[in-house]
Short mmCIF file of the N, C-alpha and C atoms (twelve columns), coordinates in Angstrom:
data_MODEL
# 
_entry.id   MODEL 
# 
loop_
_atom_site.group_PDB 
_atom_site.id 
_atom_site.type_symbol 
_atom_site.label_atom_id 
_atom_site.label_alt_id 
_atom_site.label_comp_id 
_atom_site.label_asym_id 
_atom_site.label_seq_id 
_atom_site.Cartn_x 
_atom_site.Cartn_y 
_atom_site.Cartn_z 
_atom_site.pdbx_PDB_model_num 
ATOM 1   N N  . MET A 1   12.524  -8.193  -4.762  1 
ATOM 2   C CA . MET A 1   11.441  -7.750  -3.902  1 
ATOM 3   C C  . MET A 1   10.937  -6.369  -4.331  1 
ATOM 4   N N  . ALA A 2   11.853  -5.490  -4.704  1 
ATOM 5   C CA . ALA A 2   11.473  -4.132  -5.088  1 
ATOM 6   C C  . ALA A 2   10.480  -4.140  -6.245  1 
ATOM 7   N N  . ILE A 3   10.710  -4.983  -7.231  1 
ATOM 8   C CA . ILE A 3   9.824   -5.002  -8.394  1 
ATOM 9   C C  . ILE A 3   8.416   -5.461  -8.018  1 
ATOM 10  N N  . ASN A 4   8.291   -6.326  -7.023  1 
ATOM 11  C CA . ASN A 4   6.959   -6.757  -6.584  1 
ATOM 12  C C  . ASN A 4   6.165   -5.584  -6.010  1 
ATOM 13  N N  . PHE A 5   6.840   -4.739  -5.249  1 
ATOM 14  C CA . PHE A 5   6.177   -3.553  -4.711  1 
ATOM 15  C C  . PHE A 5   5.761   -2.613  -5.845  1 
ATOM 16  N N  . ILE A 6   6.636   -2.413  -6.803  1 
ATOM 17  C CA . ILE A 6   6.344   -1.489  -7.903  1 
ATOM 18  C C  . ILE A 6   5.221   -2.037  -8.785  1 
ATOM 19  N N  . ARG A 7   5.207   -3.328  -9.040  1 
ATOM 20  C CA . ARG A 7   4.106   -3.928  -9.811  1 
ATOM 21  C C  . ARG A 7   2.775   -3.773  -9.094  1 
ATOM 22  N N  . SER A 8   2.769   -4.037  -7.790  1 
ATOM 23  C CA . SER A 8   1.540   -3.852  -7.012  1 
ATOM 24  C C  . SER A 8   1.102   -2.398  -7.042  1 
ATOM 25  N N  . ALA A 9   2.057   -1.493  -6.921  1 
ATOM 26  C CA . ALA A 9   1.748   -0.060  -6.966  1 
ATOM 27  C C  . ALA A 9   1.078   0.299   -8.286  1 
ATOM 28  N N  . ALA A 10  1.579   -0.255  -9.387  1 
ATOM 29  C CA . ALA A 10  1.001   0.041   -10.707 1 
ATOM 30  C C  . ALA A 10  -0.436  -0.438  -10.800 1 
ATOM 31  N N  . VAL A 11  -0.735  -1.580  -10.185 1 
ATOM 32  C CA . VAL A 11  -2.119  -2.077  -10.177 1 
ATOM 33  C C  . VAL A 11  -3.018  -1.085  -9.455  1 
ATOM 34  N N  . TYR A 12  -2.573  -0.610  -8.290  1 
ATOM 35  C CA . TYR A 12  -3.388  0.342   -7.529  1 
ATOM 36  C C  . TYR A 12  -3.484  1.702   -8.224  1 
ATOM 37  N N  . LEU A 13  -2.484  2.061   -8.998  1 
ATOM 38  C CA . LEU A 13  -2.574  3.281   -9.802  1 
ATOM 39  C C  . LEU A 13  -3.756  3.174   -10.771 1 
ATOM 40  N N  . ILE A 14  -3.881  2.022   -11.411 1 
ATOM 41  C CA . ILE A 14  -4.996  1.818   -12.346 1 
ATOM 42  C C  . ILE A 14  -6.323  1.796   -11.604 1 
ATOM 43  N N  . VAL A 15  -6.385  1.113   -10.463 1 
ATOM 44  C CA . VAL A 15  -7.624  1.066   -9.669  1 
ATOM 45  C C  . VAL A 15  -8.049  2.478   -9.280  1 
ATOM 46  N N  . GLY A 16  -7.119  3.255   -8.726  1 
ATOM 47  C CA . GLY A 16  -7.436  4.623   -8.310  1 
ATOM 48  C C  . GLY A 16  -7.821  5.511   -9.476  1 
ATOM 49  N N  . THR A 17  -7.116  5.362   -10.584 1 
ATOM 50  C CA . THR A 17  -7.412  6.167   -11.777 1 
ATOM 51  C C  . THR A 17  -8.790  5.838   -12.339 1 
ATOM 52  N N  . LEU A 18  -9.087  4.552   -12.475 1 
ATOM 53  C CA . LEU A 18  -10.394 4.154   -13.013 1 
ATOM 54  C C  . LEU A 18  -11.533 4.604   -12.101 1 
ATOM 55  N N  . LEU A 19  -11.325 4.505   -10.794 1 
ATOM 56  C CA . LEU A 19  -12.350 4.986   -9.870  1 
ATOM 57  C C  . LEU A 19  -12.524 6.497   -10.000 1 
ATOM 58  N N  . GLY A 20  -11.425 7.227   -10.167 1 
ATOM 59  C CA . GLY A 20  -11.512 8.672   -10.369 1 
ATOM 60  C C  . GLY A 20  -12.241 9.031   -11.646 1 
ATOM 61  N N  . ILE A 21  -11.959 8.306   -12.719 1 
ATOM 62  C CA . ILE A 21  -12.648 8.544   -13.998 1 
ATOM 63  C C  . ILE A 21  -14.135 8.261   -13.848 1 
ATOM 64  N N  . TYR A 22  -14.469 7.157   -13.170 1 
ATOM 65  C CA . TYR A 22  -15.882 6.831   -12.953 1 
ATOM 66  C C  . TYR A 22  -16.580 7.940   -12.180 1 
ATOM 67  N N  . MET A 23  -15.964 8.413   -11.116 1 
ATOM 68  C CA . MET A 23  -16.588 9.456   -10.300 1 
ATOM 69  C C  . MET A 23  -16.780 10.733  -11.107 1 
ATOM 70  N N  . ALA A 24  -15.775 11.104  -11.874 1 
ATOM 71  C CA . ALA A 24  -15.862 12.334  -12.664 1 
ATOM 72  C C  . ALA A 24  -16.939 12.224  -13.733 1 
ATOM 73  N N  . SER A 25  -17.010 11.076  -14.391 1 
ATOM 74  C CA . SER A 25  -17.980 10.939  -15.482 1 
ATOM 75  C C  . SER A 25  -19.406 10.803  -14.976 1 
ATOM 76  N N  . SER A 26  -19.576 10.248  -13.784 1 
ATOM 77  C CA . SER A 26  -20.928 10.060  -13.238 1 
ATOM 78  C C  . SER A 26  -21.361 11.203  -12.327 1 
ATOM 79  N N  . HIS A 27  -20.425 12.098  -12.009 1 
ATOM 80  C CA . HIS A 27  -20.677 13.190  -11.066 1 
ATOM 81  C C  . HIS A 27  -21.154 12.663  -9.718  1 
ATOM 82  N N  . ALA A 28  -20.684 11.460  -9.372  1 
ATOM 83  C CA . ALA A 28  -21.003 10.841  -8.084  1 
ATOM 84  C C  . ALA A 28  -19.683 10.640  -7.350  1 
ATOM 85  N N  . PHE A 29  -19.472 11.429  -6.320  1 
ATOM 86  C CA . PHE A 29  -18.176 11.453  -5.652  1 
ATOM 87  C C  . PHE A 29  -18.198 10.798  -4.276  1 
ATOM 88  N N  . GLU A 30  -19.164 9.915   -4.042  1 
ATOM 89  C CA . GLU A 30  -19.268 9.249   -2.748  1 
ATOM 90  C C  . GLU A 30  -18.044 8.395   -2.439  1 
ATOM 91  N N  . GLN A 31  -17.358 7.916   -3.464  1 
ATOM 92  C CA . GLN A 31  -16.221 7.019   -3.265  1 
ATOM 93  C C  . GLN A 31  -14.869 7.747   -3.278  1 
ATOM 94  N N  . ARG A 32  -14.881 9.046   -3.019  1 
ATOM 95  C CA . ARG A 32  -13.627 9.801   -3.061  1 
ATOM 96  C C  . ARG A 32  -12.621 9.293   -2.026  1 
ATOM 97  N N  . ASP A 33  -13.099 8.821   -0.875  1 
ATOM 98  C CA . ASP A 33  -12.168 8.299   0.129   1 
ATOM 99  C C  . ASP A 33  -11.551 6.975   -0.329  1 
ATOM 100 N N  . THR A 34  -12.334 6.157   -1.005  1 
ATOM 101 C CA . THR A 34  -11.799 4.909   -1.564  1 
ATOM 102 C C  . THR A 34  -10.752 5.243   -2.615  1 
ATOM 103 N N  . HIS A 35  -11.061 6.193   -3.464  1 
ATOM 104 C CA . HIS A 35  -10.142 6.660   -4.509  1 
ATOM 105 C C  . HIS A 35  -8.829  7.160   -3.886  1 
ATOM 106 N N  . ALA A 36  -8.938  7.970   -2.849  1 
ATOM 107 C CA . ALA A 36  -7.753  8.532   -2.198  1 
ATOM 108 C C  . ALA A 36  -6.906  7.430   -1.557  1 
ATOM 109 N N  . HIS A 37  -7.547  6.477   -0.901  1 
ATOM 110 C CA . HIS A 37  -6.800  5.401   -0.260  1 
ATOM 111 C C  . HIS A 37  -6.143  4.483   -1.288  1 
ATOM 112 N N  . ALA A 38  -6.805  4.217   -2.409  1 
ATOM 113 C CA . ALA A 38  -6.192  3.401   -3.463  1 
ATOM 114 C C  . ALA A 38  -4.937  4.091   -3.993  1 
ATOM 115 N N  . ASN A 39  -5.028  5.399   -4.165  1 
ATOM 116 C CA . ASN A 39  -3.880  6.136   -4.694  1 
ATOM 117 C C  . ASN A 39  -2.764  6.301   -3.665  1 
ATOM 118 N N  . LEU A 40  -3.106  6.622   -2.433  1 
ATOM 119 C CA . LEU A 40  -2.059  6.901   -1.437  1 
ATOM 120 C C  . LEU A 40  -1.484  5.630   -0.812  1 
ATOM 121 N N  . LEU A 41  -2.346  4.744   -0.326  1 
ATOM 122 C CA . LEU A 41  -1.837  3.507   0.277   1 
ATOM 123 C C  . LEU A 41  -1.405  2.500   -0.783  1 
ATOM 124 N N  . GLY A 42  -2.039  2.567   -1.950  1 
ATOM 125 C CA . GLY A 42  -1.683  1.648   -3.022  1 
ATOM 126 C C  . GLY A 42  -0.544  2.168   -3.863  1 
ATOM 127 N N  . TRP A 43  -0.834  3.131   -4.695  1 
ATOM 128 C CA . TRP A 43  0.157   3.638   -5.644  1 
ATOM 129 C C  . TRP A 43  1.356   4.271   -4.946  1 
ATOM 130 N N  . VAL A 44  1.133   5.279   -4.139  1 
ATOM 131 C CA . VAL A 44  2.246   6.058   -3.572  1 
ATOM 132 C C  . VAL A 44  3.054   5.246   -2.563  1 
ATOM 133 N N  . SER A 45  2.398   4.668   -1.573  1 
ATOM 134 C CA . SER A 45  3.136   3.953   -0.527  1 
ATOM 135 C C  . SER A 45  3.871   2.733   -1.064  1 
ATOM 136 N N  . LEU A 46  3.220   1.977   -1.930  1 
ATOM 137 C CA . LEU A 46  3.893   0.796   -2.480  1 
ATOM 138 C C  . LEU A 46  5.035   1.185   -3.415  1 
ATOM 139 N N  . ALA A 47  4.844   2.230   -4.214  1 
ATOM 140 C CA . ALA A 47  5.919   2.667   -5.113  1 
ATOM 141 C C  . ALA A 47  7.116   3.179   -4.314  1 
ATOM 142 N N  . ILE A 48  6.872   3.970   -3.296  1 
ATOM 143 C CA . ILE A 48  7.980   4.471   -2.472  1 
ATOM 144 C C  . ILE A 48  8.674   3.308   -1.768  1 
ATOM 145 N N  . SER A 49  7.904   2.356   -1.275  1 
ATOM 146 C CA . SER A 49  8.512   1.183   -0.645  1 
ATOM 147 C C  . SER A 49  9.380   0.427   -1.640  1 
ATOM 148 N N  . GLY A 50  8.892   0.266   -2.856  1 
ATOM 149 C CA . GLY A 50  9.690   -0.396  -3.888  1 
ATOM 150 C C  . GLY A 50  10.991  0.326   -4.165  1 
ATOM 151 N N  . ILE A 51  10.931  1.643   -4.196  1 
ATOM 152 C CA . ILE A 51  12.148  2.439   -4.415  1 
ATOM 153 C C  . ILE A 51  13.105  2.262   -3.237  1 
ATOM 154 N N  . ILE A 52  12.579  2.276   -2.017  1 
ATOM 155 C CA . ILE A 52  13.418  2.065   -0.835  1 
ATOM 156 C C  . ILE A 52  14.127  0.717   -0.931  1 
ATOM 157 N N  . TYR A 53  13.374  -0.312  -1.279  1 
ATOM 158 C CA . TYR A 53  13.974  -1.642  -1.356  1 
ATOM 159 C C  . TYR A 53  14.955  -1.773  -2.521  1 
ATOM 160 N N  . GLN A 54  14.766  -1.001  -3.558  1 
ATOM 161 C CA . GLN A 54  15.728  -1.005  -4.670  1 
ATOM 162 C C  . GLN A 54  17.021  -0.301  -4.278  1 
ATOM 163 N N  . VAL A 55  16.884  0.823   -3.604  1 
ATOM 164 C CA . VAL A 55  18.061  1.608   -3.223  1 
ATOM 165 C C  . VAL A 55  18.843  0.932   -2.093  1 
ATOM 166 N N  . PHE A 56  18.148  0.235   -1.214  1 
ATOM 167 C CA . PHE A 56  18.780  -0.432  -0.069  1 
ATOM 168 C C  . PHE A 56  18.537  -1.937  -0.148  1 
ATOM 169 N N  . PRO A 57  19.325  -2.633  -0.940  1 
ATOM 170 C CA . PRO A 57  19.084  -4.062  -1.163  1 
ATOM 171 C C  . PRO A 57  19.179  -4.919  0.104   1 
ATOM 172 N N  . LYS A 58  19.915  -4.470  1.131   1 
ATOM 173 C CA . LYS A 58  19.949  -5.228  2.395   1 
ATOM 174 C C  . LYS A 58  18.556  -5.304  3.008   1 
ATOM 175 N N  . LEU A 59  17.788  -4.253  2.840   1 
ATOM 176 C CA . LEU A 59  16.412  -4.267  3.354   1 
ATOM 177 C C  . LEU A 59  15.556  -5.243  2.569   1 
ATOM 178 N N  . ALA A 60  15.715  -5.251  1.270   1 
ATOM 179 C CA . ALA A 60  14.898  -6.109  0.407   1 
ATOM 180 C C  . ALA A 60  15.180  -7.581  0.634   1 
ATOM 181 N N  . ASP A 61  16.400  -7.908  1.047   1 
ATOM 182 C CA . ASP A 61  16.785  -9.306  1.238   1 
ATOM 183 C C  . ASP A 61  16.323  -9.877  2.576   1 
ATOM 184 N N  . HIS A 62  15.814  -9.032  3.437   1 
ATOM 185 C CA . HIS A 62  15.410  -9.479  4.772   1 
ATOM 186 C C  . HIS A 62  13.960  -9.971  4.750   1 
ATOM 187 N N  . ILE A 63  13.654  -10.919 5.631   1 
ATOM 188 C CA . ILE A 63  12.293  -11.472 5.734   1 
ATOM 189 C C  . ILE A 63  11.261  -10.384 6.029   1 
ATOM 190 N N  . LEU A 64  11.661  -9.308  6.700   1 
ATOM 191 C CA . LEU A 64  10.720  -8.227  7.008   1 
ATOM 192 C C  . LEU A 64  10.174  -7.567  5.740   1 
ATOM 193 N N  . ALA A 65  10.950  -7.550  4.666   1 
ATOM 194 C CA . ALA A 65  10.456  -6.991  3.402   1 
ATOM 195 C C  . ALA A 65  9.320   -7.845  2.850   1 
ATOM 196 N N  . LYS A 66  9.473   -9.146  2.929   1 
ATOM 197 C CA . LYS A 66  8.404   -10.051 2.462   1 
ATOM 198 C C  . LYS A 66  7.164   -9.926  3.339   1 
ATOM 199 N N  . ILE A 67  7.388   -9.820  4.644   1 
ATOM 200 C CA . ILE A 67  6.257   -9.630  5.563   1 
ATOM 201 C C  . ILE A 67  5.536   -8.327  5.240   1 
ATOM 202 N N  . HIS A 68  6.296   -7.270  5.028   1 
ATOM 203 C CA . HIS A 68  5.723   -5.976  4.656   1 
ATOM 204 C C  . HIS A 68  4.875   -6.117  3.397   1 
ATOM 205 N N  . PHE A 69  5.459   -6.731  2.375   1 
ATOM 206 C CA . PHE A 69  4.758   -6.887  1.095   1 
ATOM 207 C C  . PHE A 69  3.422   -7.612  1.269   1 
ATOM 208 N N  . TRP A 70  3.449   -8.754  1.923   1 
ATOM 209 C CA . TRP A 70  2.227   -9.560  2.032   1 
ATOM 210 C C  . TRP A 70  1.193   -8.923  2.948   1 
ATOM 211 N N  . LEU A 71  1.614   -8.338  4.054   1 
ATOM 212 C CA . LEU A 71  0.646   -7.667  4.922   1 
ATOM 213 C C  . LEU A 71  -0.014  -6.499  4.195   1 
ATOM 214 N N  . HIS A 72  0.778   -5.715  3.492   1 
ATOM 215 C CA . HIS A 72  0.239   -4.567  2.768   1 
ATOM 216 C C  . HIS A 72  -0.755  -5.025  1.695   1 
ATOM 217 N N  . ASN A 73  -0.373  -6.047  0.958   1 
ATOM 218 C CA . ASN A 73  -1.217  -6.486  -0.158  1 
ATOM 219 C C  . ASN A 73  -2.389  -7.363  0.264   1 
ATOM 220 N N  . LEU A 74  -2.395  -7.858  1.476   1 
ATOM 221 C CA . LEU A 74  -3.578  -8.537  2.018   1 
ATOM 222 C C  . LEU A 74  -4.522  -7.536  2.680   1 
ATOM 223 N N  . GLY A 75  -3.948  -6.562  3.372   1 
ATOM 224 C CA . GLY A 75  -4.767  -5.599  4.103   1 
ATOM 225 C C  . GLY A 75  -5.399  -4.530  3.243   1 
ATOM 226 N N  . LEU A 76  -4.694  -4.081  2.215   1 
ATOM 227 C CA . LEU A 76  -5.218  -2.964  1.412   1 
ATOM 228 C C  . LEU A 76  -6.514  -3.297  0.677   1 
ATOM 229 N N  . PRO A 77  -6.653  -4.457  0.044   1 
ATOM 230 C CA . PRO A 77  -7.955  -4.742  -0.584  1 
ATOM 231 C C  . PRO A 77  -9.103  -4.762  0.428   1 
ATOM 232 N N  . LEU A 78  -8.862  -5.304  1.627   1 
ATOM 233 C CA . LEU A 78  -9.898  -5.281  2.662   1 
ATOM 234 C C  . LEU A 78  -10.260 -3.850  3.036   1 
ATOM 235 N N  . THR A 79  -9.233  -3.021  3.167   1 
ATOM 236 C CA . THR A 79  -9.458  -1.612  3.496   1 
ATOM 237 C C  . THR A 79  -10.304 -0.935  2.430   1 
ATOM 238 N N  . LEU A 80  -9.938  -1.140  1.168   1 
ATOM 239 C CA . LEU A 80  -10.653 -0.471  0.067   1 
ATOM 240 C C  . LEU A 80  -12.095 -0.959  -0.040  1 
ATOM 241 N N  . VAL A 81  -12.298 -2.262  0.090   1 
ATOM 242 C CA . VAL A 81  -13.669 -2.787  0.041   1 
ATOM 243 C C  . VAL A 81  -14.467 -2.242  1.220   1 
ATOM 244 N N  . GLY A 82  -13.841 -2.220  2.405   1 
ATOM 245 C CA . GLY A 82  -14.526 -1.681  3.575   1 
ATOM 246 C C  . GLY A 82  -14.921 -0.226  3.403   1 
ATOM 247 N N  . ILE A 83  -14.017 0.587   2.910   1 
ATOM 248 C CA . ILE A 83  -14.320 2.008   2.692   1 
ATOM 249 C C  . ILE A 83  -15.418 2.160   1.642   1 
ATOM 250 N N  . ALA A 84  -15.327 1.377   0.578   1 
ATOM 251 C CA . ALA A 84  -16.360 1.435   -0.466  1 
ATOM 252 C C  . ALA A 84  -17.723 1.072   0.104   1 
ATOM 253 N N  . LEU A 85  -17.767 0.072   0.963   1 
ATOM 254 C CA . LEU A 85  -19.044 -0.313  1.580   1 
ATOM 255 C C  . LEU A 85  -19.557 0.764   2.526   1 
ATOM 256 N N  . ILE A 86  -18.669 1.370   3.289   1 
ATOM 257 C CA . ILE A 86  -19.084 2.442   4.207   1 
ATOM 258 C C  . ILE A 86  -19.760 3.561   3.426   1 
ATOM 259 N N  . TYR A 87  -19.105 4.019   2.360   1 
ATOM 260 C CA . TYR A 87  -19.658 5.148   1.599   1 
ATOM 261 C C  . TYR A 87  -20.685 4.711   0.570   1 
ATOM 262 N N  . GLY A 88  -20.842 3.406   0.412   1 
ATOM 263 C CA . GLY A 88  -21.890 2.875   -0.454  1 
ATOM 264 C C  . GLY A 88  -23.167 2.572   0.307   1 
ATOM 265 N N  . GLY A 89  -23.167 2.850   1.608   1 
ATOM 266 C CA . GLY A 89  -24.377 2.704   2.393   1 
ATOM 267 C C  . GLY A 89  -24.439 1.456   3.260   1 
ATOM 268 N N  . ASN A 90  -23.319 0.769   3.451   1 
ATOM 269 C CA . ASN A 90  -23.342 -0.433  4.282   1 
ATOM 270 C C  . ASN A 90  -22.239 -0.396  5.348   1 
ATOM 271 N N  . PRO A 91  -22.302 0.605   6.245   1 
ATOM 272 C CA . PRO A 91  -21.273 0.721   7.281   1 
ATOM 273 C C  . PRO A 91  -21.157 -0.483  8.216   1 
ATOM 274 N N  . PRO A 92  -22.253 -1.196  8.556   1 
ATOM 275 C CA . PRO A 92  -22.084 -2.324  9.483   1 
ATOM 276 C C  . PRO A 92  -21.122 -3.404  8.977   1 
ATOM 277 N N  . ILE A 93  -21.031 -3.577  7.679   1 
ATOM 278 C CA . ILE A 93  -20.079 -4.535  7.115   1 
ATOM 279 C C  . ILE A 93  -18.762 -3.829  6.783   1 
ATOM 280 N N  . GLY A 94  -18.852 -2.622  6.259   1 
ATOM 281 C CA . GLY A 94  -17.663 -1.905  5.815   1 
ATOM 282 C C  . GLY A 94  -16.725 -1.499  6.926   1 
ATOM 283 N N  . GLU A 95  -17.257 -1.066  8.049   1 
ATOM 284 C CA . GLU A 95  -16.391 -0.583  9.129   1 
ATOM 285 C C  . GLU A 95  -15.459 -1.665  9.677   1 
ATOM 286 N N  . PRO A 96  -15.967 -2.871  9.972   1 
ATOM 287 C CA . PRO A 96  -15.016 -3.895  10.439  1 
ATOM 288 C C  . PRO A 96  -13.990 -4.278  9.371   1 
ATOM 289 N N  . LEU A 97  -14.407 -4.352  8.119   1 
ATOM 290 C CA . LEU A 97  -13.462 -4.678  7.045   1 
ATOM 291 C C  . LEU A 97  -12.373 -3.617  6.935   1 
ATOM 292 N N  . ALA A 98  -12.791 -2.360  6.934   1 
ATOM 293 C CA . ALA A 98  -11.820 -1.268  6.844   1 
ATOM 294 C C  . ALA A 98  -10.896 -1.265  8.057   1 
ATOM 295 N N  . GLY A 99  -11.445 -1.544  9.224   1 
ATOM 296 C CA . GLY A 99  -10.629 -1.578  10.435  1 
ATOM 297 C C  . GLY A 99  -9.606  -2.704  10.424  1 
ATOM 298 N N  . ILE A 100 -10.043 -3.892  10.033  1 
ATOM 299 C CA . ILE A 100 -9.128  -5.034  9.958   1 
ATOM 300 C C  . ILE A 100 -8.072  -4.782  8.886   1 
ATOM 301 N N  . GLY A 101 -8.523  -4.345  7.705   1 
ATOM 302 C CA . GLY A 101 -7.585  -4.107  6.604   1 
ATOM 303 C C  . GLY A 101 -6.550  -3.056  6.942   1 
ATOM 304 N N  . SER A 102 -6.984  -1.953  7.525   1 
ATOM 305 C CA . SER A 102 -6.028  -0.889  7.848   1 
ATOM 306 C C  . SER A 102 -5.078  -1.323  8.959   1 
ATOM 307 N N  . SER A 103 -5.549  -2.168  9.865   1 
ATOM 308 C CA . SER A 103 -4.657  -2.698  10.905  1 
ATOM 309 C C  . SER A 103 -3.585  -3.598  10.298  1 
ATOM 310 N N  . VAL A 104 -3.980  -4.415  9.323   1 
ATOM 311 C CA . VAL A 104 -3.020  -5.297  8.659   1 
ATOM 312 C C  . VAL A 104 -1.998  -4.477  7.876   1 
ATOM 313 N N  . VAL A 105 -2.464  -3.440  7.158   1 
ATOM 314 C CA . VAL A 105 -1.540  -2.558  6.431   1 
ATOM 315 C C  . VAL A 105 -0.582  -1.888  7.416   1 
ATOM 316 N N  . SER A 106 -1.094  -1.457  8.555   1 
ATOM 317 C CA . SER A 106 -0.245  -0.817  9.564   1 
ATOM 318 C C  . SER A 106 0.823   -1.768  10.086  1 
ATOM 319 N N  . LEU A 107 0.473   -3.044  10.248  1 
ATOM 320 C CA . LEU A 107 1.478   -4.032  10.650  1 
ATOM 321 C C  . LEU A 107 2.559   -4.162  9.579   1 
ATOM 322 N N  . GLY A 108 2.156   -4.068  8.312   1 
ATOM 323 C CA . GLY A 108 3.139   -4.074  7.227   1 
ATOM 324 C C  . GLY A 108 4.079   -2.890  7.318   1 
ATOM 325 N N  . PHE A 109 3.523   -1.723  7.613   1 
ATOM 326 C CA . PHE A 109 4.369   -0.537  7.775   1 
ATOM 327 C C  . PHE A 109 5.313   -0.691  8.969   1 
ATOM 328 N N  . LEU A 110 4.847   -1.360  10.025  1 
ATOM 329 C CA . LEU A 110 5.732   -1.615  11.161  1 
ATOM 330 C C  . LEU A 110 6.882   -2.537  10.758  1 
ATOM 331 N N  . ALA A 111 6.602   -3.512  9.891   1 
ATOM 332 C CA . ALA A 111 7.678   -4.374  9.385   1 
ATOM 333 C C  . ALA A 111 8.715   -3.536  8.640   1 
ATOM 334 N N  . LEU A 112 8.252   -2.572  7.843   1 
ATOM 335 C CA . LEU A 112 9.180   -1.668  7.158   1 
ATOM 336 C C  . LEU A 112 9.986   -0.869  8.176   1 
ATOM 337 N N  . LEU A 113 9.318   -0.332  9.177   1 
ATOM 338 C CA . LEU A 113 10.001  0.454   10.208  1 
ATOM 339 C C  . LEU A 113 11.076  -0.376  10.904  1 
ATOM 340 N N  . PHE A 114 10.729  -1.574  11.338  1 
ATOM 341 C CA . PHE A 114 11.713  -2.439  12.003  1 
ATOM 342 C C  . PHE A 114 12.861  -2.777  11.061  1 
ATOM 343 N N  . ASN A 115 12.542  -3.004  9.809   1 
ATOM 344 C CA . ASN A 115 13.557  -3.336  8.824   1 
ATOM 345 C C  . ASN A 115 14.536  -2.169  8.647   1 
ATOM 346 N N  . VAL A 116 14.016  -0.962  8.568   1 
ATOM 347 C CA . VAL A 116 14.857  0.218   8.368   1 
ATOM 348 C C  . VAL A 116 15.777  0.446   9.568   1 
ATOM 349 N N  . PHE A 117 15.278  0.186   10.779  1 
ATOM 350 C CA . PHE A 117 16.065  0.476   11.979  1 
ATOM 351 C C  . PHE A 117 16.862  -0.714  12.509  1 
ATOM 352 N N  . ARG A 118 16.738  -1.879  11.891  1 
ATOM 353 C CA . ARG A 118 17.388  -3.073  12.437  1 
ATOM 354 C C  . ARG A 118 18.901  -3.076  12.235  1 
ATOM 355 N N  . SER A 119 19.398  -2.412  11.219  1 
ATOM 356 C CA . SER A 119 20.841  -2.432  10.964  1 
ATOM 357 C C  . SER A 119 21.257  -1.172  10.218  1 
ATOM 358 N N  . ASP A 120 22.571  -1.059  10.037  1 
ATOM 359 C CA . ASP A 120 23.122  0.069   9.288   1 
ATOM 360 C C  . ASP A 120 22.920  -0.182  7.802   1 
ATOM 361 N N  . ILE A 121 22.042  0.577   7.187   1 
ATOM 362 C CA . ILE A 121 21.762  0.372   5.762   1 
ATOM 363 C C  . ILE A 121 22.539  1.329   4.878   1 
ATOM 364 N N  . SER A 122 23.242  2.274   5.485   1 
ATOM 365 C CA . SER A 122 23.927  3.276   4.660   1 
ATOM 366 C C  . SER A 122 24.988  2.646   3.772   1 
ATOM 367 N N  . SER A 123 25.573  1.555   4.202   1 
ATOM 368 C CA . SER A 123 26.607  0.915   3.380   1 
ATOM 369 C C  . SER A 123 26.007  0.064   2.262   1 
ATOM 370 N N  . SER A 124 24.681  -0.101  2.264   1 
ATOM 371 C CA . SER A 124 24.078  -0.970  1.255   1 
ATOM 372 C C  . SER A 124 23.395  -0.197  0.132   1 
ATOM 373 N N  . ALA A 125 23.451  1.121   0.172   1 
ATOM 374 C CA . ALA A 125 22.737  1.917   -0.825  1 
ATOM 375 C C  . ALA A 125 23.380  1.785   -2.198  1 
ATOM 376 N N  . HIS A 126 22.526  1.619   -3.212  1 
ATOM 377 C CA . HIS A 126 22.989  1.659   -4.589  1 
ATOM 378 C C  . HIS A 126 23.194  3.107   -4.981  1 
ATOM 379 N N  . GLU A 127 24.132  3.344   -5.870  1 
ATOM 380 C CA . GLU A 127 24.294  4.682   -6.419  1 
ATOM 381 C C  . GLU A 127 23.141  4.950   -7.363  1 
ATOM 382 N N  . VAL A 128 22.553  6.114   -7.228  1 
ATOM 383 C CA . VAL A 128 21.412  6.479   -8.076  1 
ATOM 384 C C  . VAL A 128 21.832  7.555   -9.043  1 
# 
């Protein structure tokens, strides 16, 4: 499970990086919020989640880890498209997409929260 999070994180790293390069080269920074969300919710959050699941394999083996993964990876593209539409001049379509997507991502984070607090994970940590 951990590797799935890290692979997804790497995809969002490229998305955020390419968007940043585009903005810098075009001197058009309207999509800076999309860029920030791709990097923070995509690259950073997914990579940290992958590390958590690697270090605590009991968490990775639970159904909540799979729920977290799928909710995050279904909600984040909706969020990014919604934000891009908002700052691209189409808020009537972008706002509901961003709202739905961010709500789905938040449900994924709640799955992580429940997973972390559901049992004693200290005995399951790998030595790093």
